[in-house]
Amino acid sequence: MERIKAAYDAERFREQGHQLVDQLADYWAQALSADPRVPVNRYRDPNEVYADWRAAYASGDLADPQRIWEKVLADSIHVHHPRYMGHQVAPPLPLAALAGLVSDSLNNGMAIYEMGQAASVIERIAVEETARLLGFDENTGGFLTSGGTLANLTALLTARAAKVTPEVWINGDQELQLGLLVSEAAHYCVDRAARIMGWGDRGITKVKTTASGQMDLRDLLEKYKQGKTEGVKYISIIGSACTTALGVFDPLDALADFAVAHELWFHIDGAHGAALALAPEYAHHIAGLTRADSVAMDYHKMLLTPTLCTGLFYRDHRESYRTFQQQADYLMEWEAADQWYNLGRRTFECTKLMLGLKVFVQLSHFGPDLWRDYVTRVCDNGRDLGRLITADPDFELATLPAANIVCFRYRASDFNLNRDELNGLNRAVRGEILQEGHFYLVQTTVNEITWLRCTLTNPFTTTEQLREMLASVREKARRLLRLRRELGQIQ
Ligand SMILES: *Cc1c(COP(=O)(O)O)cnc(C)c1O
């Protein structure tokens, strides 16, 4: 018992907590400073890092938590670093991180109201406020869940209950051959969701994209007709807003029209881009958002919140009660039995974190203007990087950036490279950038072309740093090309 008592010692928590907050404050200050000596990442081989941590653990050196925190900070990628331009996670606000500490400390499971009184109410307010900011009216509601992947699956389960009958929950849908329509450029989790529901290949109709990467409306109609003649019962169409790889927004208004005409559930996977609705200069990309039956949006991508924190919004909030419902007659009693406060009725999760607190504290302390400024700022950076690339004959853009995702490649136009060689060159450049750690960007391959991919999530990234990043890519590409020419690998 003595050991257990000591482990819960409140004074020790105070001391360790103060120390940790000091350490993180120093860390953030340093990461944000963009000091050229501070790398964005110290990339090392996984086996090397494993051996290193194993040895440190065995030595007893990590018995002191402060040493663990230090080592974690040193071996982690710094999303607060202005030269971080890689995957789509937000540099979380320090205040939102503190909300996480509160949530972890209280461990209110939230599946039922009693196990999260404040948490349940806060979540409702956070969702309602966000829905209004996205442009929805007071009929819209929903909940928070753990990631866009789970939100998309949940929305499709709701769609099935709404478009078929809640009884599919009991009887299954094996006889029906249900299906959905989605762009071939959609996030893979939509494909996965359809397969989890047991619809198989025939249940996922992937619509071609146009040259600019949007869902092709002509192909949509053709594929729909074709699928129907083959016996697929379509229940949903999913718009990507935006696509993960290239950051392209599907024509949402046109998809909404299509959904109405064919009585489909219109879901928008707005994991990344729904937040553009908050930024007046960029909101046109997401026009049609509020016509969706459901929208998924990751706060942890574009709204400064630690992972995972996703909103699933239903235009008519009552629909959200269908998802896991067993009987149709229950729907008659919607209003009476609504029970918004027992969140586990509607979420995939049973126990979950106090996700709403991280959102609520931002809205309540800063107000929505902070989000608007942030989204505008990072999208401005996307636009500026797009302009720099367009103006530079050494580079080629995949598509004009709509938001803060920018894909481009070094063209090597002085050399006569075939597609694979050019792809290989860009991949090699990205590999060097990762090893060097001065910038962080990623790569993606779409229609057999490899692009360097930047998500500009850091509001402190400057145009000068974007120029430096391009210069770094150019310098590496040129050096690699010279080397390959000397080795006789290319002409
Ligand atoms: C990131 C992303 C997802 C996946 O969301 P998670 O929160 O990582 O589960 C789904 N769809 C799109 C369009 C995304 O950008």
Short mmCIF file of C-alpha atoms and ligand atoms in Angstrom, two decimals:
data_model
loop_
_atom_site.label_atom_id
_atom_site.label_comp_id
_atom_site.label_asym_id
_atom_site.label_seq_id
_atom_site.Cartn_x
_atom_site.Cartn_y
_atom_site.Cartn_z
CA MET A 1 0.00 0.00 0.00
CA GLU A 2 2.86 2.38 0.71
CA ARG A 3 4.06 2.04 -2.84
CA ILE A 4 0.58 2.77 -4.21
CA LYS A 5 0.15 5.77 -1.93
CA ALA A 6 3.45 7.22 -3.01
CA ALA A 7 2.51 6.79 -6.69
CA TYR A 8 -0.58 8.99 -6.16
CA ASP A 9 1.21 11.63 -4.12
CA ALA A 10 -0.35 14.99 -5.00
CA GLU A 11 2.73 17.00 -4.06
CA ARG A 12 4.87 14.92 -6.35
CA PHE A 13 2.38 15.54 -9.16
CA ARG A 14 2.61 19.28 -8.53
CA GLU A 15 6.37 19.19 -8.70
CA GLN A 16 6.59 16.96 -11.77
CA GLY A 17 3.80 18.92 -13.44
CA HIS A 18 5.53 22.27 -12.96
CA GLN A 19 8.74 20.81 -14.23
CA LEU A 20 7.02 19.35 -17.30
CA VAL A 21 5.18 22.56 -18.13
CA ASP A 22 8.49 24.45 -17.93
CA GLN A 23 10.11 21.89 -20.16
CA LEU A 24 7.33 22.00 -22.75
CA ALA A 25 7.22 25.80 -22.69
CA ASP A 26 10.96 25.87 -23.46
CA TYR A 27 10.44 23.25 -26.12
CA TRP A 28 7.66 25.19 -27.83
CA ALA A 29 9.60 28.42 -27.70
CA GLN A 30 12.55 26.74 -29.31
CA ALA A 31 10.56 24.84 -31.94
CA LEU A 32 8.61 27.94 -32.94
CA SER A 33 11.75 30.08 -33.16
CA ALA A 34 12.88 28.32 -36.36
CA ASP A 35 16.47 28.68 -35.21
CA PRO A 36 18.41 27.27 -38.17
CA ARG A 37 20.32 25.01 -35.80
CA VAL A 38 17.16 23.32 -34.60
CA PRO A 39 16.16 20.51 -36.97
CA VAL A 40 12.52 19.74 -37.58
CA ASN A 41 13.27 16.06 -37.16
CA ARG A 42 16.25 13.89 -36.28
CA TYR A 43 15.50 10.95 -38.46
CA ARG A 44 17.27 7.72 -37.57
CA ASP A 45 16.82 4.12 -38.54
CA PRO A 46 14.02 2.43 -36.51
CA ASN A 47 16.29 -0.36 -35.28
CA GLU A 48 18.87 2.14 -34.14
CA VAL A 49 16.31 4.12 -32.18
CA TYR A 50 14.93 0.92 -30.70
CA ALA A 51 18.39 -0.21 -29.57
CA ASP A 52 19.07 3.20 -28.12
CA TRP A 53 15.82 3.27 -26.10
CA ARG A 54 16.33 -0.32 -24.99
CA ALA A 55 19.76 0.55 -23.68
CA ALA A 56 18.53 3.70 -21.95
CA TYR A 57 15.70 1.74 -20.34
CA ALA A 58 18.05 -1.00 -19.14
CA SER A 59 20.50 1.53 -17.70
CA GLY A 60 17.89 2.86 -15.30
CA ASP A 61 18.51 6.36 -16.60
CA LEU A 62 14.86 6.71 -17.59
CA ALA A 63 13.54 6.14 -14.09
CA ASP A 64 13.42 9.93 -13.90
CA PRO A 65 10.40 11.03 -15.98
CA GLN A 66 12.15 14.27 -16.85
CA ARG A 67 14.77 12.25 -18.70
CA ILE A 68 12.04 10.39 -20.57
CA TRP A 69 10.38 13.64 -21.63
CA GLU A 70 13.74 14.98 -22.82
CA LYS A 71 14.41 11.91 -24.85
CA VAL A 72 10.91 11.87 -26.32
CA LEU A 73 11.27 15.51 -27.37
CA ALA A 74 14.61 14.78 -28.99
CA ASP A 75 13.36 11.75 -30.91
CA SER A 76 10.05 13.21 -32.09
CA ILE A 77 9.13 15.22 -35.13
CA HIS A 78 8.39 18.83 -34.27
CA VAL A 79 5.05 19.85 -35.70
CA HIS A 80 5.44 23.29 -34.11
CA HIS A 81 8.51 23.93 -36.23
CA PRO A 82 7.87 26.42 -39.07
CA ARG A 83 9.88 24.18 -41.39
CA TYR A 84 7.49 21.32 -40.70
CA MET A 85 5.51 21.03 -43.95
CA GLY A 86 4.58 17.38 -43.97
CA HIS A 87 1.52 15.41 -42.93
CA GLN A 88 -1.78 17.01 -42.03
CA VAL A 89 -1.65 17.36 -38.28
CA ALA A 90 -2.14 20.65 -36.50
CA PRO A 91 0.49 22.23 -34.32
CA PRO A 92 -1.78 22.03 -31.29
CA LEU A 93 -2.39 25.07 -29.16
CA PRO A 94 -0.68 24.86 -25.77
CA LEU A 95 -4.05 25.60 -24.17
CA ALA A 96 -5.66 22.66 -25.98
CA ALA A 97 -2.83 20.43 -24.77
CA LEU A 98 -3.60 21.52 -21.22
CA ALA A 99 -7.22 20.49 -21.76
CA GLY A 100 -5.84 17.07 -22.62
CA LEU A 101 -4.14 16.95 -19.25
CA VAL A 102 -7.44 17.68 -17.54
CA SER A 103 -9.18 14.98 -19.55
CA ASP A 104 -6.47 12.43 -18.80
CA SER A 105 -6.50 13.31 -15.14
CA LEU A 106 -10.24 12.94 -14.68
CA ASN A 107 -10.68 9.93 -16.96
CA ASN A 108 -14.43 10.43 -17.28
CA GLY A 109 -15.37 7.74 -19.75
CA MET A 110 -18.38 9.58 -21.24
CA ALA A 111 -20.24 6.58 -22.65
CA ILE A 112 -23.11 7.47 -20.35
CA TYR A 113 -23.96 10.87 -18.98
CA GLU A 114 -23.12 10.08 -15.38
CA MET A 115 -19.61 9.17 -16.42
CA GLY A 116 -18.97 12.60 -17.85
CA GLN A 117 -21.47 15.22 -16.86
CA ALA A 118 -19.37 18.24 -17.74
CA ALA A 119 -17.76 16.44 -20.67
CA SER A 120 -21.09 15.55 -22.30
CA VAL A 121 -22.48 19.06 -22.04
CA ILE A 122 -19.24 20.64 -23.21
CA GLU A 123 -19.13 18.34 -26.21
CA ARG A 124 -22.66 19.31 -27.22
CA ILE A 125 -21.85 23.01 -27.01
CA ALA A 126 -18.58 22.55 -28.91
CA VAL A 127 -20.36 20.66 -31.70
CA GLU A 128 -23.26 23.11 -31.90
CA GLU A 129 -20.98 26.12 -32.00
CA THR A 130 -18.81 24.56 -34.68
CA ALA A 131 -21.85 23.58 -36.74
CA ARG A 132 -23.04 27.20 -36.70
CA LEU A 133 -19.58 28.37 -37.76
CA LEU A 134 -19.67 25.91 -40.65
CA GLY A 135 -22.94 27.51 -41.73
CA PHE A 136 -25.45 24.92 -40.52
CA ASP A 137 -28.68 25.92 -38.78
CA GLU A 138 -29.90 24.86 -35.35
CA ASN A 139 -31.22 21.50 -36.61
CA THR A 140 -27.67 20.34 -37.06
CA GLY A 141 -25.87 18.42 -34.37
CA GLY A 142 -23.64 15.46 -33.85
CA PHE A 143 -20.77 14.40 -31.69
CA LEU A 144 -17.03 14.04 -31.46
CA THR A 145 -15.27 10.83 -32.27
CA SER A 146 -11.78 9.42 -32.61
CA GLY A 147 -10.62 10.32 -36.08
CA GLY A 148 -11.92 10.90 -39.58
CA THR A 149 -11.65 7.22 -40.38
CA LEU A 150 -14.11 6.26 -37.66
CA ALA A 151 -16.36 9.26 -38.41
CA ASN A 152 -16.67 8.23 -42.06
CA LEU A 153 -17.51 4.65 -41.13
CA THR A 154 -20.07 5.85 -38.60
CA ALA A 155 -21.69 8.16 -41.16
CA LEU A 156 -22.00 5.28 -43.63
CA LEU A 157 -23.61 3.11 -40.98
CA THR A 158 -26.13 5.90 -40.44
CA ALA A 159 -26.66 6.16 -44.18
CA ARG A 160 -27.41 2.46 -44.36
CA ALA A 161 -29.89 2.64 -41.51
CA ALA A 162 -31.56 5.66 -43.10
CA LYS A 163 -31.68 4.46 -46.70
CA VAL A 164 -32.42 0.81 -46.18
CA THR A 165 -34.07 0.25 -42.81
CA PRO A 166 -32.74 0.08 -39.27
CA GLU A 167 -33.50 -3.63 -39.40
CA VAL A 168 -30.33 -4.21 -41.42
CA TRP A 169 -28.67 -3.89 -38.05
CA ILE A 170 -30.40 -7.15 -37.10
CA ASN A 171 -30.78 -8.93 -40.41
CA GLY A 172 -27.56 -7.87 -42.13
CA ASP A 173 -27.43 -6.70 -45.73
CA GLN A 174 -25.81 -9.63 -47.52
CA GLU A 175 -28.72 -10.12 -49.92
CA LEU A 176 -28.97 -6.48 -50.90
CA GLN A 177 -25.63 -5.66 -52.51
CA LEU A 178 -25.53 -2.11 -51.24
CA GLY A 179 -23.05 0.34 -52.66
CA LEU A 180 -21.57 3.81 -52.51
CA LEU A 181 -20.10 6.23 -55.02
CA VAL A 182 -16.86 8.02 -54.31
CA SER A 183 -13.99 9.56 -56.25
CA GLU A 184 -11.02 7.36 -57.00
CA ALA A 185 -8.92 9.99 -55.19
CA ALA A 186 -10.83 9.63 -51.90
CA HIS A 187 -9.09 8.68 -48.68
CA TYR A 188 -8.63 4.92 -48.42
CA CYS A 189 -10.73 4.79 -45.26
CA VAL A 190 -13.92 5.10 -47.35
CA ASP A 191 -13.00 1.97 -49.28
CA ARG A 192 -12.17 0.30 -46.00
CA ALA A 193 -15.51 1.33 -44.45
CA ALA A 194 -17.46 -0.21 -47.34
CA ARG A 195 -15.48 -3.45 -47.00
CA ILE A 196 -15.99 -3.51 -43.23
CA MET A 197 -19.71 -3.35 -43.92
CA GLY A 198 -19.27 -6.37 -46.14
CA TRP A 199 -20.10 -4.75 -49.47
CA GLY A 200 -16.93 -5.94 -51.19
CA ASP A 201 -15.62 -4.75 -54.55
CA ARG A 202 -19.05 -4.31 -56.07
CA GLY A 203 -20.15 -2.08 -53.22
CA ILE A 204 -17.52 0.58 -53.92
CA THR A 205 -17.84 2.43 -57.17
CA LYS A 206 -14.81 4.61 -57.75
CA VAL A 207 -15.53 7.51 -60.01
CA LYS A 208 -12.77 8.87 -62.23
CA THR A 209 -11.29 12.27 -61.57
CA THR A 210 -10.87 15.12 -64.02
CA ALA A 211 -7.46 16.51 -64.97
CA SER A 212 -7.73 18.88 -62.01
CA GLY A 213 -8.44 16.00 -59.62
CA GLN A 214 -12.18 16.52 -58.96
CA MET A 215 -14.79 13.83 -59.23
CA ASP A 216 -15.80 13.62 -62.90
CA LEU A 217 -19.55 14.20 -63.07
CA ARG A 218 -19.97 12.52 -66.43
CA ASP A 219 -18.23 9.39 -65.20
CA LEU A 220 -20.33 9.57 -62.03
CA LEU A 221 -23.57 9.27 -63.97
CA GLU A 222 -22.21 6.54 -66.22
CA LYS A 223 -20.87 4.47 -63.36
CA TYR A 224 -24.09 4.93 -61.42
CA LYS A 225 -26.22 3.69 -64.33
CA GLN A 226 -23.85 0.85 -65.02
CA GLY A 227 -23.81 -0.24 -61.35
CA LYS A 228 -27.59 -0.14 -61.17
CA THR A 229 -27.98 -2.36 -64.21
CA GLU A 230 -25.62 -4.77 -62.46
CA GLY A 231 -27.88 -4.85 -59.43
CA VAL A 232 -26.09 -2.52 -57.01
CA LYS A 233 -28.40 -0.64 -54.68
CA TYR A 234 -26.61 2.64 -54.11
CA ILE A 235 -27.29 4.32 -50.83
CA SER A 236 -24.63 7.01 -50.58
CA ILE A 237 -22.39 9.38 -52.45
CA ILE A 238 -19.33 10.75 -50.74
CA GLY A 239 -17.65 14.02 -51.57
CA SER A 240 -14.01 14.59 -50.71
CA ALA A 241 -13.30 18.00 -49.26
CA CYS A 242 -10.55 17.91 -49.90
CA THR A 243 -8.73 14.85 -51.22
CA THR A 244 -5.86 13.86 -49.02
CA ALA A 245 -3.13 13.48 -51.61
CA LEU A 246 -3.60 16.55 -53.80
CA GLY A 247 -5.93 18.68 -51.70
CA VAL A 248 -8.66 18.96 -54.35
CA PHE A 249 -12.29 19.76 -53.47
CA ASP A 250 -15.01 17.79 -55.23
CA PRO A 251 -17.85 19.90 -56.74
CA LEU A 252 -20.04 19.58 -53.67
CA ASP A 253 -23.07 21.44 -54.98
CA ALA A 254 -23.24 19.19 -58.00
CA LEU A 255 -22.88 16.11 -55.79
CA ALA A 256 -25.67 17.41 -53.57
CA ASP A 257 -27.91 17.75 -56.65
CA PHE A 258 -26.99 14.22 -57.67
CA ALA A 259 -27.78 12.90 -54.21
CA VAL A 260 -31.20 14.57 -54.24
CA ALA A 261 -32.01 13.33 -57.74
CA HIS A 262 -31.10 9.74 -56.87
CA GLU A 263 -32.18 9.71 -53.23
CA LEU A 264 -28.71 9.04 -51.89
CA TRP A 265 -27.24 9.94 -48.53
CA PHE A 266 -24.74 12.71 -49.19
CA HIS A 267 -21.74 12.45 -46.92
CA ILE A 268 -18.82 14.84 -47.08
CA ASP A 269 -15.43 13.64 -45.99
CA GLY A 270 -14.25 17.06 -44.87
CA ALA A 271 -11.62 15.66 -42.55
CA HIS A 272 -9.12 18.17 -43.81
CA GLY A 273 -11.01 20.86 -45.66
CA ALA A 274 -14.38 21.43 -44.00
CA ALA A 275 -12.65 24.03 -41.85
CA LEU A 276 -12.28 26.25 -44.92
CA ALA A 277 -15.88 27.25 -44.27
CA LEU A 278 -14.50 29.37 -41.42
CA ALA A 279 -12.25 31.46 -43.66
CA PRO A 280 -14.28 33.84 -45.87
CA GLU A 281 -11.58 34.07 -48.55
CA TYR A 282 -11.44 30.32 -49.01
CA ALA A 283 -14.97 29.22 -48.13
CA HIS A 284 -16.05 29.11 -51.79
CA HIS A 285 -14.13 25.86 -52.20
CA ILE A 286 -16.51 24.21 -49.80
CA ALA A 287 -19.74 25.71 -51.13
CA GLY A 288 -22.48 23.12 -50.78
CA LEU A 289 -21.16 21.87 -47.45
CA THR A 290 -24.41 22.48 -45.62
CA ARG A 291 -26.39 20.46 -48.15
CA ALA A 292 -24.73 17.27 -46.95
CA ASP A 293 -26.61 14.81 -44.78
CA SER A 294 -23.43 14.35 -42.78
CA VAL A 295 -19.97 15.90 -42.61
CA ALA A 296 -16.81 14.62 -40.94
CA MET A 297 -14.20 17.17 -39.91
CA ASP A 298 -10.93 16.64 -38.09
CA TYR A 299 -10.22 19.34 -35.52
CA HIS A 300 -6.76 17.83 -35.26
CA LYS A 301 -5.94 18.75 -38.82
CA MET A 302 -7.07 22.33 -39.40
CA LEU A 303 -8.31 23.52 -36.03
CA LEU A 304 -5.33 23.52 -33.70
CA THR A 305 -6.45 20.56 -31.61
CA PRO A 306 -4.35 17.59 -30.46
CA THR A 307 -5.14 14.22 -32.10
CA LEU A 308 -7.60 12.61 -32.27
CA CYS A 309 -10.58 14.90 -32.33
CA THR A 310 -13.17 14.65 -35.10
CA GLY A 311 -16.63 16.13 -35.41
CA LEU A 312 -19.36 14.17 -37.14
CA PHE A 313 -22.15 16.61 -38.01
CA TYR A 314 -25.63 15.60 -39.15
CA ARG A 315 -27.67 18.23 -40.98
CA ASP A 316 -30.65 16.83 -39.14
CA HIS A 317 -29.21 15.87 -35.78
CA ARG A 318 -31.93 13.25 -35.24
CA GLU A 319 -30.38 11.07 -37.93
CA SER A 320 -27.44 10.43 -35.65
CA TYR A 321 -29.67 8.31 -33.41
CA ARG A 322 -30.36 5.81 -36.17
CA THR A 323 -26.84 4.45 -36.49
CA PHE A 324 -26.83 1.73 -33.91
CA GLN A 325 -30.57 1.44 -33.51
CA GLN A 326 -32.20 -1.97 -33.53
CA GLN A 327 -35.83 -1.18 -34.31
CA ALA A 328 -37.65 1.10 -36.67
CA ASP A 329 -40.37 1.93 -34.18
CA TYR A 330 -37.81 3.55 -31.98
CA LEU A 331 -37.62 6.31 -34.56
CA MET A 332 -41.18 7.32 -33.79
CA GLU A 333 -40.09 8.28 -30.35
CA TRP A 334 -37.10 10.27 -31.43
CA GLU A 335 -37.86 13.47 -29.65
CA ALA A 336 -38.90 11.77 -26.46
CA ALA A 337 -36.10 9.26 -26.32
CA ASP A 338 -33.49 11.50 -27.86
CA GLN A 339 -31.12 11.30 -24.91
CA TRP A 340 -28.44 13.43 -26.46
CA TYR A 341 -26.51 13.23 -23.22
CA ASN A 342 -25.82 9.51 -23.37
CA LEU A 343 -23.20 9.80 -26.08
CA GLY A 344 -22.34 6.12 -26.28
CA ARG A 345 -25.70 5.53 -27.98
CA ARG A 346 -24.45 7.32 -31.04
CA THR A 347 -20.67 7.00 -31.08
CA PHE A 348 -18.70 4.00 -32.23
CA GLU A 349 -16.63 4.24 -29.08
CA CYS A 350 -17.94 3.18 -25.74
CA THR A 351 -15.43 4.85 -23.44
CA LYS A 352 -13.81 7.93 -24.93
CA LEU A 353 -11.74 10.91 -23.91
CA MET A 354 -13.17 14.31 -23.00
CA LEU A 355 -12.63 15.40 -26.59
CA GLY A 356 -14.95 18.37 -26.38
CA LEU A 357 -12.89 20.13 -23.76
CA LYS A 358 -10.03 20.70 -26.19
CA VAL A 359 -12.41 22.40 -28.60
CA PHE A 360 -14.52 24.21 -26.01
CA VAL A 361 -11.54 25.85 -24.30
CA GLN A 362 -10.36 27.29 -27.61
CA LEU A 363 -13.76 28.72 -28.51
CA SER A 364 -14.42 29.99 -25.07
CA HIS A 365 -11.00 31.55 -24.47
CA PHE A 366 -10.08 32.86 -27.92
CA GLY A 367 -13.39 32.89 -29.79
CA PRO A 368 -13.80 31.66 -33.36
CA ASP A 369 -11.68 34.47 -34.83
CA LEU A 370 -8.55 32.55 -33.94
CA TRP A 371 -9.63 29.64 -36.13
CA ARG A 372 -10.56 31.99 -38.95
CA ASP A 373 -7.17 33.71 -38.76
CA TYR A 374 -5.35 30.39 -38.62
CA VAL A 375 -7.18 28.76 -41.55
CA THR A 376 -6.76 31.92 -43.62
CA ARG A 377 -3.08 32.13 -42.78
CA VAL A 378 -2.20 28.54 -43.70
CA CYS A 379 -4.28 28.73 -46.90
CA ASP A 380 -2.48 31.99 -47.79
CA ASN A 381 0.74 30.06 -47.41
CA GLY A 382 -0.59 27.37 -49.73
CA ARG A 383 -1.49 30.00 -52.31
CA ASP A 384 1.94 31.66 -51.97
CA LEU A 385 3.82 28.41 -52.38
CA GLY A 386 1.66 27.68 -55.43
CA ARG A 387 2.68 31.05 -56.90
CA LEU A 388 6.36 30.52 -56.20
CA ILE A 389 6.22 27.16 -57.97
CA THR A 390 4.22 28.44 -60.93
CA ALA A 391 6.76 31.21 -61.46
CA ASP A 392 9.71 28.83 -61.39
CA PRO A 393 10.42 26.83 -64.56
CA ASP A 394 12.35 24.18 -62.58
CA PHE A 395 9.14 23.08 -60.87
CA GLU A 396 5.73 21.82 -61.81
CA LEU A 397 2.52 21.96 -59.72
CA ALA A 398 0.20 18.96 -59.59
CA THR A 399 -2.76 21.28 -59.36
CA LEU A 400 -3.38 24.84 -58.23
CA PRO A 401 -3.67 24.68 -54.42
CA ALA A 402 -7.14 25.37 -53.03
CA ALA A 403 -6.11 25.15 -49.39
CA ASN A 404 -2.79 24.44 -47.69
CA ILE A 405 -1.88 21.18 -49.44
CA VAL A 406 0.60 21.75 -52.24
CA CYS A 407 2.00 19.01 -54.49
CA PHE A 408 4.81 19.69 -56.91
CA ARG A 409 7.89 18.14 -58.43
CA TYR A 410 11.26 19.05 -59.79
CA ARG A 411 10.99 18.82 -63.56
CA ALA A 412 14.60 18.25 -64.62
CA SER A 413 13.68 19.70 -68.01
CA ASP A 414 17.33 19.88 -69.14
CA PHE A 415 17.50 16.13 -68.91
CA ASN A 416 15.68 13.57 -70.90
CA LEU A 417 14.26 11.53 -68.04
CA ASN A 418 11.47 9.06 -68.45
CA ARG A 419 8.61 8.92 -65.96
CA ASP A 420 10.19 6.40 -63.64
CA GLU A 421 13.50 8.24 -63.59
CA LEU A 422 11.79 11.52 -62.77
CA ASN A 423 9.73 9.83 -60.05
CA GLY A 424 12.91 8.26 -58.68
CA LEU A 425 14.68 11.61 -58.68
CA ASN A 426 11.93 13.30 -56.69
CA ARG A 427 11.78 10.41 -54.25
CA ALA A 428 15.53 10.57 -53.77
CA VAL A 429 15.33 14.30 -53.07
CA ARG A 430 12.61 13.76 -50.50
CA GLY A 431 14.72 11.00 -48.88
CA GLU A 432 17.64 13.41 -48.54
CA ILE A 433 15.41 16.08 -47.06
CA LEU A 434 14.17 13.61 -44.47
CA GLN A 435 17.70 12.56 -43.55
CA GLU A 436 18.88 16.15 -43.35
CA GLY A 437 16.06 17.23 -41.04
CA HIS A 438 16.13 20.90 -41.99
CA PHE A 439 12.68 20.68 -43.61
CA TYR A 440 9.99 18.07 -43.42
CA LEU A 441 7.82 17.30 -46.40
CA VAL A 442 6.30 14.09 -47.74
CA GLN A 443 5.60 12.49 -51.09
CA THR A 444 2.60 10.99 -52.81
CA THR A 445 2.07 9.08 -56.04
CA VAL A 446 -1.06 9.84 -58.05
CA ASN A 447 -1.69 8.34 -61.49
CA GLU A 448 1.87 7.03 -61.48
CA ILE A 449 3.45 10.42 -60.92
CA THR A 450 5.38 11.02 -57.72
CA TRP A 451 4.88 14.45 -56.21
CA LEU A 452 6.55 16.16 -53.31
CA ARG A 453 3.77 17.07 -50.96
CA CYS A 454 3.59 19.91 -48.46
CA THR A 455 0.82 20.53 -45.97
CA LEU A 456 1.44 23.97 -44.57
CA THR A 457 0.01 23.55 -41.11
CA ASN A 458 2.28 25.90 -39.28
CA PRO A 459 1.01 29.49 -39.21
CA PHE A 460 4.54 30.76 -38.55
CA THR A 461 6.00 29.38 -41.78
CA THR A 462 7.17 32.38 -43.81
CA THR A 463 7.37 32.94 -47.56
CA GLU A 464 11.12 33.12 -47.11
CA GLN A 465 11.13 29.62 -45.65
CA LEU A 466 8.99 28.39 -48.54
CA ARG A 467 11.59 29.83 -50.94
CA GLU A 468 14.38 28.16 -48.98
CA MET A 469 12.55 24.85 -49.14
CA LEU A 470 12.30 25.09 -52.93
CA ALA A 471 15.97 26.07 -53.12
CA SER A 472 16.86 23.03 -51.07
CA VAL A 473 14.88 20.75 -53.38
CA ARG A 474 16.51 22.32 -56.43
CA GLU A 475 20.01 22.02 -55.03
CA LYS A 476 19.55 18.36 -54.13
CA ALA A 477 17.94 17.48 -57.45
CA ARG A 478 20.73 19.15 -59.40
CA ARG A 479 23.43 17.43 -57.39
CA LEU A 480 21.76 14.04 -57.85
CA LEU A 481 21.39 14.66 -61.58
CA ARG A 482 25.07 15.63 -61.94
CA LEU A 483 26.08 12.53 -60.02
CA ARG A 484 23.93 10.27 -62.16
CA ARG A 485 25.27 11.80 -65.32
CA GLU A 486 28.84 11.24 -64.15
CA LEU A 487 27.97 7.63 -63.40
CA GLY A 488 26.51 7.32 -66.88
CA GLN A 489 23.06 6.46 -65.53
CA ILE A 490 21.40 9.28 -67.43
CA GLN A 491 22.26 11.43 -70.42
C1 LIG B 1 -6.89 12.62 -42.85
C2 LIG B 1 -8.05 12.20 -43.64
C3 LIG B 1 -8.83 11.11 -43.24
C4 LIG B 1 -8.46 10.24 -42.09
O1 LIG B 1 -8.68 10.89 -40.89
P1 LIG B 1 -8.02 10.37 -39.51
O2 LIG B 1 -8.41 11.42 -38.55
O3 LIG B 1 -6.56 10.26 -39.77
O4 LIG B 1 -8.63 9.03 -39.22
C5 LIG B 1 -9.95 10.82 -43.97
N1 LIG B 1 -10.28 11.54 -45.05
C6 LIG B 1 -9.56 12.60 -45.47
C7 LIG B 1 -10.01 13.38 -46.66
C8 LIG B 1 -8.41 12.97 -44.77
O5 LIG B 1 -7.70 14.02 -45.18
#
